[in-house]
mmCIF file of C-alpha atoms and ligand atoms in Angstrom:
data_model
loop_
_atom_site.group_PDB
_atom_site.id
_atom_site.type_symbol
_atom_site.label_atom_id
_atom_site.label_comp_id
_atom_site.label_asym_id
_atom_site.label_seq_id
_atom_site.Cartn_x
_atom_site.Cartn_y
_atom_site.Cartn_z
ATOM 1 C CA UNK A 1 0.000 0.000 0.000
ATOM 2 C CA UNK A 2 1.280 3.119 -1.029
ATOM 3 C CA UNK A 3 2.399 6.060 1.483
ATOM 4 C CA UNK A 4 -0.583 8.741 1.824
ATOM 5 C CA UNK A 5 -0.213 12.265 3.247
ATOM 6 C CA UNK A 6 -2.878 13.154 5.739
ATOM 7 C CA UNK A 7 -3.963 16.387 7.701
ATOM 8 C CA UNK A 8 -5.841 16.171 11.122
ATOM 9 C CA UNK A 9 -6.110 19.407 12.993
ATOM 10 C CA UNK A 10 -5.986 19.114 16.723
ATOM 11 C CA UNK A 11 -9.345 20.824 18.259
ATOM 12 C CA UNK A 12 -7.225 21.687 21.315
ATOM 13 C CA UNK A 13 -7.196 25.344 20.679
ATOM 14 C CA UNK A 14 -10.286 25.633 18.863
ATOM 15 C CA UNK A 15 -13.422 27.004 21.234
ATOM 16 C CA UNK A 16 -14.297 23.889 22.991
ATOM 17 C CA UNK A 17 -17.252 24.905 24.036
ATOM 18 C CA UNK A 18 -18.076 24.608 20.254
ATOM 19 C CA UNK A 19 -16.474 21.442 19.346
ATOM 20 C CA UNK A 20 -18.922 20.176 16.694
ATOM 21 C CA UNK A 21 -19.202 23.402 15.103
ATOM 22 C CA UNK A 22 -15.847 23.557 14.785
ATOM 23 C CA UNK A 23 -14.569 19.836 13.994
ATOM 24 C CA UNK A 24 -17.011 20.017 11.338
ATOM 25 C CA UNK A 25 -16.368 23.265 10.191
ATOM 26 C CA UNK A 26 -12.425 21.658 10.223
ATOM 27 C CA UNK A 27 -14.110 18.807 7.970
ATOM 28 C CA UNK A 28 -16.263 20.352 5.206
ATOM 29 C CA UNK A 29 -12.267 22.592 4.867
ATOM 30 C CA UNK A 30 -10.412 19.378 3.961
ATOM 31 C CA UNK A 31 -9.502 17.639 6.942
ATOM 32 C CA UNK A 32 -8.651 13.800 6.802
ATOM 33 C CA UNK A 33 -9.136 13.363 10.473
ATOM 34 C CA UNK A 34 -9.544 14.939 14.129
ATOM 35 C CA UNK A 35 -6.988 14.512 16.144
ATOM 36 C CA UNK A 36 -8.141 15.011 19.578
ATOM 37 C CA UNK A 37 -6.064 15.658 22.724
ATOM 38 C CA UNK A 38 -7.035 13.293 25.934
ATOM 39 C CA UNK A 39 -4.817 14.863 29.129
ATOM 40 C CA UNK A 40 -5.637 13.579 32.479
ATOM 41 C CA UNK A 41 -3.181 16.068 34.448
ATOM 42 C CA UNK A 42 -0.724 13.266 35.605
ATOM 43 C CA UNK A 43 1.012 12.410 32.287
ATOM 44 C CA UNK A 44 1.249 16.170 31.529
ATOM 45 C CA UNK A 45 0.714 19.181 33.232
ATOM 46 C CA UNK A 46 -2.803 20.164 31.390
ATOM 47 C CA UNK A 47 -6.694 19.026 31.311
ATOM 48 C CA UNK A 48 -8.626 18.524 28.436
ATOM 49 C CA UNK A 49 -12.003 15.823 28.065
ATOM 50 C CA UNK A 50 -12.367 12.104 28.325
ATOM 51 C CA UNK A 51 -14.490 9.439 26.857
ATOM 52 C CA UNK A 52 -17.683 10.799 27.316
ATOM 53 C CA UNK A 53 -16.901 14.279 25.443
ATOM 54 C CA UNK A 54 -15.696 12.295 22.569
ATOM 55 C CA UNK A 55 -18.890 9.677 22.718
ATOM 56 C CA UNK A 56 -20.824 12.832 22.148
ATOM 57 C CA UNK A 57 -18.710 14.591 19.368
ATOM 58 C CA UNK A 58 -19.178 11.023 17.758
ATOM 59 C CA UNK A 59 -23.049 11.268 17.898
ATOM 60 C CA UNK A 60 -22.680 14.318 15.711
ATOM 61 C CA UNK A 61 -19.897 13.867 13.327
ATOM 62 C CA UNK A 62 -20.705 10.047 12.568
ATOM 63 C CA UNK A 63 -18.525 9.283 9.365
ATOM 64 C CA UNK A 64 -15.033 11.091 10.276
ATOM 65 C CA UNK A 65 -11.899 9.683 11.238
ATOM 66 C CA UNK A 66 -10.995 9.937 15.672
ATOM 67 C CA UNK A 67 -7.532 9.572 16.182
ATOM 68 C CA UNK A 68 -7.151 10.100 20.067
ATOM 69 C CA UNK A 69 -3.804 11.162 21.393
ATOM 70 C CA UNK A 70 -3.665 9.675 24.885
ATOM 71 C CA UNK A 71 -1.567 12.205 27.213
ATOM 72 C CA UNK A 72 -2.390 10.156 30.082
ATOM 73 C CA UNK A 73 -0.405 7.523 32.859
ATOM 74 C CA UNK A 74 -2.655 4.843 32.101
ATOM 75 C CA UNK A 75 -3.564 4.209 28.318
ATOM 76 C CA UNK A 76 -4.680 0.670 29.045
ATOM 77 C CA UNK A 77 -7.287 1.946 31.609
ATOM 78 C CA UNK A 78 -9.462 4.084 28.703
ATOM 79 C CA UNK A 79 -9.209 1.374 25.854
ATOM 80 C CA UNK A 80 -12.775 -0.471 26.217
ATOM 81 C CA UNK A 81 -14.231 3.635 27.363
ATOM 82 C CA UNK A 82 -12.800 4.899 23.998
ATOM 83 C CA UNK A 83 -13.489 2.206 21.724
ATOM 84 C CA UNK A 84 -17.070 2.580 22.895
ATOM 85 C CA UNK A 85 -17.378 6.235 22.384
ATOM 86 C CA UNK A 86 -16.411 5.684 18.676
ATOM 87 C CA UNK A 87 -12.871 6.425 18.354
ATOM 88 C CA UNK A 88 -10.805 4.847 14.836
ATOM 89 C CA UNK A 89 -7.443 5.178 16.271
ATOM 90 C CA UNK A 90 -6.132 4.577 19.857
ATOM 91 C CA UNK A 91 -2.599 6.658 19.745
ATOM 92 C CA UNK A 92 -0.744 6.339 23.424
ATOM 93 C CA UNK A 93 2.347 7.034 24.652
ATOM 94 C CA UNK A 94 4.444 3.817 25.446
ATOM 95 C CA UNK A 95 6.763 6.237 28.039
ATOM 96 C CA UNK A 96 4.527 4.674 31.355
ATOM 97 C CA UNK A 97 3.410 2.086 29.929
ATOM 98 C CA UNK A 98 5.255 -1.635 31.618
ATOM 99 C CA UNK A 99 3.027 -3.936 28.728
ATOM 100 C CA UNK A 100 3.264 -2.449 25.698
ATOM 101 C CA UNK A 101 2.234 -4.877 23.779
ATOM 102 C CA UNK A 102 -0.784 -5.868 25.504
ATOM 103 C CA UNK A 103 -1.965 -2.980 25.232
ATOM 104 C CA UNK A 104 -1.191 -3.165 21.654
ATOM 105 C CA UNK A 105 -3.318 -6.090 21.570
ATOM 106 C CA UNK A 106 -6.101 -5.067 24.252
ATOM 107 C CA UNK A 107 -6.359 -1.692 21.745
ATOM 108 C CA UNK A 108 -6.670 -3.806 18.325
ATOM 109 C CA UNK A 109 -9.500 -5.986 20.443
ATOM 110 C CA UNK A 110 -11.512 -3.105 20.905
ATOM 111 C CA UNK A 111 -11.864 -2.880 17.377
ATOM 112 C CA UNK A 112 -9.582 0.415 17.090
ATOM 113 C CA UNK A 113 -6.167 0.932 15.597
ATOM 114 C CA UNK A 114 -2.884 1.498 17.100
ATOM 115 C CA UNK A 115 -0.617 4.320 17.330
ATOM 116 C CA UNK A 116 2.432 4.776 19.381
ATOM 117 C CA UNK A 117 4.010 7.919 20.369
ATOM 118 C CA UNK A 118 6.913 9.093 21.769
ATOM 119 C CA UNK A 119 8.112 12.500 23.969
ATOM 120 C CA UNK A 120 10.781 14.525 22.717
ATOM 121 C CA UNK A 121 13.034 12.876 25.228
ATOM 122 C CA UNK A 122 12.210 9.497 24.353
ATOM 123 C CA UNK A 123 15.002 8.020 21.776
ATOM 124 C CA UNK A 124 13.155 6.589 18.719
ATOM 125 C CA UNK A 125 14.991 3.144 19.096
ATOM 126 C CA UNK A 126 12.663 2.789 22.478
ATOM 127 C CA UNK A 127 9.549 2.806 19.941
ATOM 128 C CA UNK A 128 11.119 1.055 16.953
ATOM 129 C CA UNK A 129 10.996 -2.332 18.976
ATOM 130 C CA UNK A 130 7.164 -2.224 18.919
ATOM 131 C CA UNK A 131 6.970 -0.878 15.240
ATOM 132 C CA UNK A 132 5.325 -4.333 13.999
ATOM 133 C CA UNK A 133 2.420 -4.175 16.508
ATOM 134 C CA UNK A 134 1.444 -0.492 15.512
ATOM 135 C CA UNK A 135 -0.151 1.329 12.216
ATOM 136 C CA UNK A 136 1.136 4.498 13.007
ATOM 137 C CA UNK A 137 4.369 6.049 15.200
ATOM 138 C CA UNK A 138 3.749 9.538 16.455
ATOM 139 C CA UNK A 139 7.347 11.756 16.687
ATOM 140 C CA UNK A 140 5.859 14.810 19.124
ATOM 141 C CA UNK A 141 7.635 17.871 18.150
ATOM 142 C CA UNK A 142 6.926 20.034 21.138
ATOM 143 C CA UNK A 143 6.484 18.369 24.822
ATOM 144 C CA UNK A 144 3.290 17.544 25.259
ATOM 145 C CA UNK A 145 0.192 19.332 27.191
ATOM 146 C CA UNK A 146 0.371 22.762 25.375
ATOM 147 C CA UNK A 147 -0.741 24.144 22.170
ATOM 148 C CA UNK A 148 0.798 26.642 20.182
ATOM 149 C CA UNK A 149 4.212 25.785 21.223
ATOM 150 C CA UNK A 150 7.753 26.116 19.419
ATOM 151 C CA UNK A 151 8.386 23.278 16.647
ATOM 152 C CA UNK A 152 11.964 21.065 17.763
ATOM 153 C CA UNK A 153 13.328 20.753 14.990
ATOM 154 C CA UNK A 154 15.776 18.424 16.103
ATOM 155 C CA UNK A 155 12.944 15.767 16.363
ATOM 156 C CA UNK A 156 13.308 15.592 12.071
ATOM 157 C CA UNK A 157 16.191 12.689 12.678
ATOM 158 C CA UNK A 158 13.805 10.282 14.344
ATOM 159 C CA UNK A 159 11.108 10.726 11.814
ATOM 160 C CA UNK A 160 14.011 10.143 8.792
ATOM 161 C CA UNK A 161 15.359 7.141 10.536
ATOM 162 C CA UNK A 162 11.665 5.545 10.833
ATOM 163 C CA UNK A 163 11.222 6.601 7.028
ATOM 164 C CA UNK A 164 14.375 4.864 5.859
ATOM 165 C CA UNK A 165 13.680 2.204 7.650
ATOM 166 C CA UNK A 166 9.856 1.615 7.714
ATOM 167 C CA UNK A 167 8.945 2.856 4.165
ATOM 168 C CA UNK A 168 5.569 2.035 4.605
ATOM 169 C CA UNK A 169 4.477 2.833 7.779
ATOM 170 C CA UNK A 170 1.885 5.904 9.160
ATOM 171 C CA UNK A 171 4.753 8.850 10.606
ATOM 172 C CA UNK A 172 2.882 11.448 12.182
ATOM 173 C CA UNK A 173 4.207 14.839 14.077
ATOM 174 C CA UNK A 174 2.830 16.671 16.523
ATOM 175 C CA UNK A 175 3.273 19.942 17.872
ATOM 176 C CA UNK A 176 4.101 22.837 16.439
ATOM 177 C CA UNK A 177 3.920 21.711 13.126
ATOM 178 C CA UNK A 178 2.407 24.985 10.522
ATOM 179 C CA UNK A 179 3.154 26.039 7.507
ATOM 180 C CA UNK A 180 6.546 27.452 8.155
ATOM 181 C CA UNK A 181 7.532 24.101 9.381
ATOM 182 C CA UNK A 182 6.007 21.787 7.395
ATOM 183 C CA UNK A 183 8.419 21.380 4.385
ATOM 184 C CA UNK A 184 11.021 19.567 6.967
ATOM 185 C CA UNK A 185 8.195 17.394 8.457
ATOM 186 C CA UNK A 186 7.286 16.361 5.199
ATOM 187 C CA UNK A 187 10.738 15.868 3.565
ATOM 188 C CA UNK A 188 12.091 14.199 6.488
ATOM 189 C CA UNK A 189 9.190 11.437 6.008
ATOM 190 C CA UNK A 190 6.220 12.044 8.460
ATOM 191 C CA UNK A 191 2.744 11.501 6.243
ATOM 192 C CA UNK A 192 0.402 12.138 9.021
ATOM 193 C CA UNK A 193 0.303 15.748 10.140
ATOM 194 C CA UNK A 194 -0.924 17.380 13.193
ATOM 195 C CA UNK A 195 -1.581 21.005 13.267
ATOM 196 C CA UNK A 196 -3.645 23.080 15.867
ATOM 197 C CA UNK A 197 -3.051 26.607 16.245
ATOM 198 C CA UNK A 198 -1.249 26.582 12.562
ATOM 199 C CA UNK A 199 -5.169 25.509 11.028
ATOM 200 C CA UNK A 200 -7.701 26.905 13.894
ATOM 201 C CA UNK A 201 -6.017 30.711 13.806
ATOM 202 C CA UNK A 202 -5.664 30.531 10.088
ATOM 203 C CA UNK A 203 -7.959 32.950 8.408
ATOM 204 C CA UNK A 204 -8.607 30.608 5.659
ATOM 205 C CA UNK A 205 -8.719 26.706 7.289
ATOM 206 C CA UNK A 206 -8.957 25.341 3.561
ATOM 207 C CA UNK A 207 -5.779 26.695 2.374
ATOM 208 C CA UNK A 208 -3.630 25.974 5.021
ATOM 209 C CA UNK A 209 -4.512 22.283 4.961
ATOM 210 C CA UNK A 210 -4.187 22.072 1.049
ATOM 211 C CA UNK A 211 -0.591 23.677 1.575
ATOM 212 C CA UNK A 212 -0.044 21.398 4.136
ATOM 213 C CA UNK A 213 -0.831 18.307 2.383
ATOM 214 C CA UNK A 214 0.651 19.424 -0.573
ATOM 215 C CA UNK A 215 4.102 19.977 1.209
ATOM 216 C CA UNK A 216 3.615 16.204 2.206
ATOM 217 C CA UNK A 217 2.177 14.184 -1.275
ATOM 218 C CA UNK A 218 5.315 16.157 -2.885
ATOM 219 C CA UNK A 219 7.378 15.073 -0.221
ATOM 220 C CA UNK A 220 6.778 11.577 -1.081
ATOM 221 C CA UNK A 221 6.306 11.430 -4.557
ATOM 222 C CA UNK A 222 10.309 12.499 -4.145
ATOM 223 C CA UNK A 223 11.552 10.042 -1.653
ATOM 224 C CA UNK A 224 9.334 7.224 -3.175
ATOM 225 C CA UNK A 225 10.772 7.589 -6.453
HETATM 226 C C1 DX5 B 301 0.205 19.064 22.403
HETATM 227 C C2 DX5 B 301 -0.856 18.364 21.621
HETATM 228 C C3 DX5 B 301 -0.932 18.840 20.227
HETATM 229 C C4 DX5 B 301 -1.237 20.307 20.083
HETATM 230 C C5 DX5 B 301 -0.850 20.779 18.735
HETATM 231 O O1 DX5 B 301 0.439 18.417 23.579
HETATM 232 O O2 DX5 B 301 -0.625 16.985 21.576
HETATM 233 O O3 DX5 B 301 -1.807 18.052 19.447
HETATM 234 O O4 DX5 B 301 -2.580 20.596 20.310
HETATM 235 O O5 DX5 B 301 -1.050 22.150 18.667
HETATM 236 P P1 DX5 B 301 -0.013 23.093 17.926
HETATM 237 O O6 DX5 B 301 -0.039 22.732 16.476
HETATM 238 O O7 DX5 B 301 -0.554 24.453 18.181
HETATM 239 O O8 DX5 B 301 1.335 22.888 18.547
HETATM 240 ZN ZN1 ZN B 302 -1.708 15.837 20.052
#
């Protein structure tokens, strides 16, 4: 199966108190998917919504693509909670995690898919052991719990190395990622792209994404060749 670029704002800093409105809105401008932000305060210093905020976005946007980025100490405990509430894609972060793998497999139970993701901090060899049980490895480009932080650009290494060595798998960044950093996600191999402030604050949500993806399907149609 051939590499596809991908654009799923995060709702973080949108107006939550409008989150249909405005994942839809996100939607019917291009986007492939919502990427949406679980915190529980322990695993990062920030708050957001759980399961039963998500159930309820699902009962309005039915067709769309969840990815759900769990910032939280204990991904297995949400699993059967989010797979319930509708979500596509279980994405967790294997840093306090003991069983990765079963909750690899727990995750794929529930019907969902997997994605693993990794801290700035956390070297990408710690993740490329599990790369087999996962359909997508999230790089984070800022440390989590915060929107509308400063890109790392120093993350672009473990992206290439997963490219060069995983050709076909789902590379997504996180954090920071806009259209003045894109170019570098995308040549350096990520296909799945996270932006929140860079798409919500954007005066015009369409264009930003169709740069965006652009930057990426150009990106591969290079490296692929
Ligand atoms: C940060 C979140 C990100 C964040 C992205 O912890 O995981 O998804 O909302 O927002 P920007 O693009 O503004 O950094
Ligand atoms: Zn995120």
């Amino acid at each position: 199966m051939s590499l596809e670029a991908k654009i799923g704002p995060s709702i973080l800093n949108a107006d939550l108190s409008q989150l249909a409105v405005e994942s839809q809105k996100l939607l019917d401008n291009g986007a492939d998917y919502l990427h949406l932000d679980v915190m529980d305060g322990h695993f990062v210093p920030n708050l957001t919504f759980g399961h039963p905020i998500v159930k309820c976005l699902r009962n309005k946007i039915k067709e769309a693509f969840f990815e759900t980025h769990m910032m939280v100490a204990k991904p297995e405990q949400w699993i059967t909670d989010m797979a319930d509430a509708g979500v596509d894609q279980y994405t967790f972060h294997i840093e306090p995690v003991d069983d990765v793998i079963g909750v690899c497999r727990k995750i794929r139970e529930s019907g969902m898919k997997v994605g693993l993701a990794i801290k700035p901090k956390t070297p990408v060899e710690v993740v490329e052991k599990y790369v087999e049980m996962a359909d997508l490895v999230l790089i984070m480009t800022v440390e989590p719990g915060f929107g509308g932080q400063k890109f790392m650009d120093d993350m672009m290494p473990k992206v290439k190395h997963l490219r060069d060595h995983y050709p076909s798998l789902n590379i997504e960044v996180d954090g920071g990622v806009a259209l003045n950093t894109i170019d570098c996600c995308a040549k350096a191999g990520a296909n799945w792209i996270v932006s929140g402030t860079g798409v919500i604050k954007a005066d015009d949500q369409r264009s930003v994404m169709m740069q965006l993806k652009s930057s990426v399907t150009n990106a591969i149609a290079q490296y692929s060749k």
